[in-house]
Amino acid sequence: QVQVVESGGGLVQPGGSLRLSCAASGSIESISVMRWYRQTPGKQRDMVAQITQARNTDYADSVKGRFTISRGNASHTVYLQMNSLKPEDTAVYYCNIITVRDHYWGQGTSVTVSS
């Protein structure tokens, strides 16, 4: 069994910061890519950022310069540092772990940016 758990969401004011964490456990295969997605009601789930095993990164245009994705050294973990947050960043953020055989999703963590 593979379990993926996100944490770190919450309520922040515009211009504030949050750091999201994702931890994967269980009998997981070799990981190729780790991604963060976000989704609001009635809208599609969009990729925000990704990081490869070589630690190469890529970002959606809407978050470039504000968000940073990183991978943990000691375990199957991935982080998303979110700075200069805007109201349009409000969403449920999901972690996606991708391997050659399959991919695994967490339950999501809610981020609300409001004054």
PDB file of C-alpha atoms in Angstrom:
ATOM      1  CA  GLN A   1       0.000   0.000   0.000  1.00  0.00           C
ATOM      2  CA  VAL A   2       1.197   3.488  -0.891  1.00  0.00           C
ATOM      3  CA  GLN A   3       0.056   6.503   1.094  1.00  0.00           C
ATOM      4  CA  VAL A   4       0.547  10.149   0.096  1.00  0.00           C
ATOM      5  CA  VAL A   5      -0.195  12.861   2.670  1.00  0.00           C
ATOM      6  CA  GLU A   6      -0.091  16.643   2.189  1.00  0.00           C
ATOM      7  CA  SER A   7       0.094  19.221   4.969  1.00  0.00           C
ATOM      8  CA  GLY A   8       0.783  22.911   5.561  1.00  0.00           C
ATOM      9  CA  GLY A   9      -2.293  24.578   4.106  1.00  0.00           C
ATOM     10  CA  GLY A  10      -4.233  27.316   5.846  1.00  0.00           C
ATOM     11  CA  LEU A  11      -5.533  30.885   5.719  1.00  0.00           C
ATOM     12  CA  VAL A  12      -3.129  33.718   4.879  1.00  0.00           C
ATOM     13  CA  GLN A  13      -3.396  37.360   3.844  1.00  0.00           C
ATOM     14  CA  PRO A  14      -2.379  38.523   0.355  1.00  0.00           C
ATOM     15  CA  GLY A  15       1.394  38.863   0.213  1.00  0.00           C
ATOM     16  CA  GLY A  16       1.896  36.185   2.845  1.00  0.00           C
ATOM     17  CA  SER A  17       3.687  32.837   2.656  1.00  0.00           C
ATOM     18  CA  LEU A  18       3.002  29.149   3.257  1.00  0.00           C
ATOM     19  CA  ARG A  19       5.103  25.999   2.920  1.00  0.00           C
ATOM     20  CA  LEU A  20       3.309  22.843   1.810  1.00  0.00           C
ATOM     21  CA  SER A  21       4.725  19.374   2.511  1.00  0.00           C
ATOM     22  CA  CYS A  22       4.032  16.003   0.908  1.00  0.00           C
ATOM     23  CA  ALA A  23       5.202  12.644   2.269  1.00  0.00           C
ATOM     24  CA  ALA A  24       4.864   9.283   0.513  1.00  0.00           C
ATOM     25  CA  SER A  25       5.190   5.951   2.321  1.00  0.00           C
ATOM     26  CA  GLY A  26       4.765   2.237   1.604  1.00  0.00           C
ATOM     27  CA  SER A  27       5.975  -0.067  -1.173  1.00  0.00           C
ATOM     28  CA  ILE A  28       6.586   2.621  -3.762  1.00  0.00           C
ATOM     29  CA  GLU A  29       8.531   2.126  -7.010  1.00  0.00           C
ATOM     30  CA  SER A  30      11.418   4.295  -8.168  1.00  0.00           C
ATOM     31  CA  ILE A  31      10.111   7.859  -8.488  1.00  0.00           C
ATOM     32  CA  SER A  32      10.653   9.772 -11.727  1.00  0.00           C
ATOM     33  CA  VAL A  33       8.699  12.999 -11.124  1.00  0.00           C
ATOM     34  CA  MET A  34       6.948  14.677  -8.211  1.00  0.00           C
ATOM     35  CA  ARG A  35       4.302  17.340  -8.889  1.00  0.00           C
ATOM     36  CA  TRP A  36       2.016  19.805  -7.169  1.00  0.00           C
ATOM     37  CA  TYR A  37      -1.437  20.508  -8.655  1.00  0.00           C
ATOM     38  CA  ARG A  38      -4.228  22.817  -7.548  1.00  0.00           C
ATOM     39  CA  GLN A  39      -7.987  22.860  -8.114  1.00  0.00           C
ATOM     40  CA  THR A  40     -10.980  25.056  -7.255  1.00  0.00           C
ATOM     41  CA  PRO A  41     -14.670  24.007  -7.486  1.00  0.00           C
ATOM     42  CA  GLY A  42     -15.917  23.863 -11.073  1.00  0.00           C
ATOM     43  CA  LYS A  43     -12.428  24.141 -12.561  1.00  0.00           C
ATOM     44  CA  GLN A  44      -9.904  21.632 -13.866  1.00  0.00           C
ATOM     45  CA  ARG A  45      -6.934  20.473 -11.852  1.00  0.00           C
ATOM     46  CA  ASP A  46      -3.833  22.323 -13.090  1.00  0.00           C
ATOM     47  CA  MET A  47      -0.166  21.552 -12.541  1.00  0.00           C
ATOM     48  CA  VAL A  48       1.642  24.182 -10.492  1.00  0.00           C
ATOM     49  CA  ALA A  49       5.194  22.814 -10.296  1.00  0.00           C
ATOM     50  CA  GLN A  50       7.245  19.665 -10.803  1.00  0.00           C
ATOM     51  CA  ILE A  51      10.645  18.297  -9.847  1.00  0.00           C
ATOM     52  CA  THR A  52      12.549  15.317 -11.306  1.00  0.00           C
ATOM     53  CA  GLN A  53      14.893  12.830  -9.627  1.00  0.00           C
ATOM     54  CA  ALA A  54      17.757  14.987 -10.928  1.00  0.00           C
ATOM     55  CA  ARG A  55      16.116  17.942  -9.134  1.00  0.00           C
ATOM     56  CA  ASN A  56      15.282  19.795 -12.357  1.00  0.00           C
ATOM     57  CA  THR A  57      12.239  22.011 -11.823  1.00  0.00           C
ATOM     58  CA  ASP A  58       9.434  23.514 -13.896  1.00  0.00           C
ATOM     59  CA  TYR A  59       6.618  25.925 -12.988  1.00  0.00           C
ATOM     60  CA  ALA A  60       3.337  27.221 -14.320  1.00  0.00           C
ATOM     61  CA  ASP A  61       3.655  30.775 -15.632  1.00  0.00           C
ATOM     62  CA  SER A  62       1.209  32.020 -12.991  1.00  0.00           C
ATOM     63  CA  VAL A  63       3.542  31.094 -10.103  1.00  0.00           C
ATOM     64  CA  LYS A  64       7.031  31.644 -11.560  1.00  0.00           C
ATOM     65  CA  GLY A  65       9.164  33.774  -9.279  1.00  0.00           C
ATOM     66  CA  ARG A  66       6.832  33.220  -6.303  1.00  0.00           C
ATOM     67  CA  PHE A  67       6.734  29.440  -5.693  1.00  0.00           C
ATOM     68  CA  THR A  68       9.656  27.041  -5.218  1.00  0.00           C
ATOM     69  CA  ILE A  69       9.432  23.240  -5.362  1.00  0.00           C
ATOM     70  CA  SER A  70      12.068  21.067  -3.667  1.00  0.00           C
ATOM     71  CA  ARG A  71      12.637  17.404  -2.798  1.00  0.00           C
ATOM     72  CA  GLY A  72      13.675  15.985   0.550  1.00  0.00           C
ATOM     73  CA  ASN A  73      16.996  14.165   0.937  1.00  0.00           C
ATOM     74  CA  ALA A  74      16.141  11.397   3.410  1.00  0.00           C
ATOM     75  CA  SER A  75      12.681  10.217   2.339  1.00  0.00           C
ATOM     76  CA  HIS A  76       9.983  10.388  -0.343  1.00  0.00           C
ATOM     77  CA  THR A  77       9.098  13.992   0.338  1.00  0.00           C
ATOM     78  CA  VAL A  78       8.393  17.091  -1.727  1.00  0.00           C
ATOM     79  CA  TYR A  79       7.791  20.684  -0.634  1.00  0.00           C
ATOM     80  CA  LEU A  80       6.223  23.794  -2.136  1.00  0.00           C
ATOM     81  CA  GLN A  81       7.325  27.152  -0.740  1.00  0.00           C
ATOM     82  CA  MET A  82       4.646  29.722  -1.633  1.00  0.00           C
ATOM     83  CA  ASN A  83       5.558  33.414  -1.339  1.00  0.00           C
ATOM     84  CA  SER A  84       3.789  36.646  -2.321  1.00  0.00           C
ATOM     85  CA  LEU A  85       0.461  34.843  -2.278  1.00  0.00           C
ATOM     86  CA  LYS A  86      -2.493  36.272  -4.214  1.00  0.00           C
ATOM     87  CA  PRO A  87      -6.252  35.654  -3.818  1.00  0.00           C
ATOM     88  CA  GLU A  88      -6.209  33.737  -7.112  1.00  0.00           C
ATOM     89  CA  ASP A  89      -3.856  31.197  -5.502  1.00  0.00           C
ATOM     90  CA  THR A  90      -6.769  30.013  -3.343  1.00  0.00           C
ATOM     91  CA  ALA A  91      -7.337  26.310  -4.072  1.00  0.00           C
ATOM     92  CA  VAL A  92      -6.931  22.780  -2.810  1.00  0.00           C
ATOM     93  CA  TYR A  93      -3.345  21.721  -3.495  1.00  0.00           C
ATOM     94  CA  TYR A  94      -2.604  18.080  -4.370  1.00  0.00           C
ATOM     95  CA  CYS A  95       0.658  16.137  -4.405  1.00  0.00           C
ATOM     96  CA  ASN A  96       1.225  13.659  -7.270  1.00  0.00           C
ATOM     97  CA  ILE A  97       4.013  11.044  -7.172  1.00  0.00           C
ATOM     98  CA  ILE A  98       4.842   9.588 -10.604  1.00  0.00           C
ATOM     99  CA  THR A  99       6.707   6.337 -11.311  1.00  0.00           C
ATOM    100  CA  VAL A 100       7.253   4.217 -14.434  1.00  0.00           C
ATOM    101  CA  ARG A 101       4.405   1.867 -13.411  1.00  0.00           C
ATOM    102  CA  ASP A 102       1.863   4.160 -11.758  1.00  0.00           C
ATOM    103  CA  HIS A 103       1.110   7.470 -10.075  1.00  0.00           C
ATOM    104  CA  TYR A 104      -0.207   8.273  -6.598  1.00  0.00           C
ATOM    105  CA  TRP A 105      -2.340  11.144  -5.280  1.00  0.00           C
ATOM    106  CA  GLY A 106      -2.791  12.656  -1.861  1.00  0.00           C
ATOM    107  CA  GLN A 107      -6.103  13.925  -0.441  1.00  0.00           C
ATOM    108  CA  GLY A 108      -5.104  17.573  -0.772  1.00  0.00           C
ATOM    109  CA  THR A 109      -4.505  20.501   1.558  1.00  0.00           C
ATOM    110  CA  SER A 110      -6.578  23.689   1.398  1.00  0.00           C
ATOM    111  CA  VAL A 111      -5.002  27.118   0.865  1.00  0.00           C
ATOM    112  CA  THR A 112      -7.072  30.293   1.251  1.00  0.00           C
ATOM    113  CA  VAL A 113      -5.620  33.736   0.485  1.00  0.00           C
ATOM    114  CA  SER A 114      -7.946  36.476   1.697  1.00  0.00           C
ATOM    115  CA  SER A 115      -8.011  39.772   3.586  1.00  0.00           C
TER     116      SER A 115
END
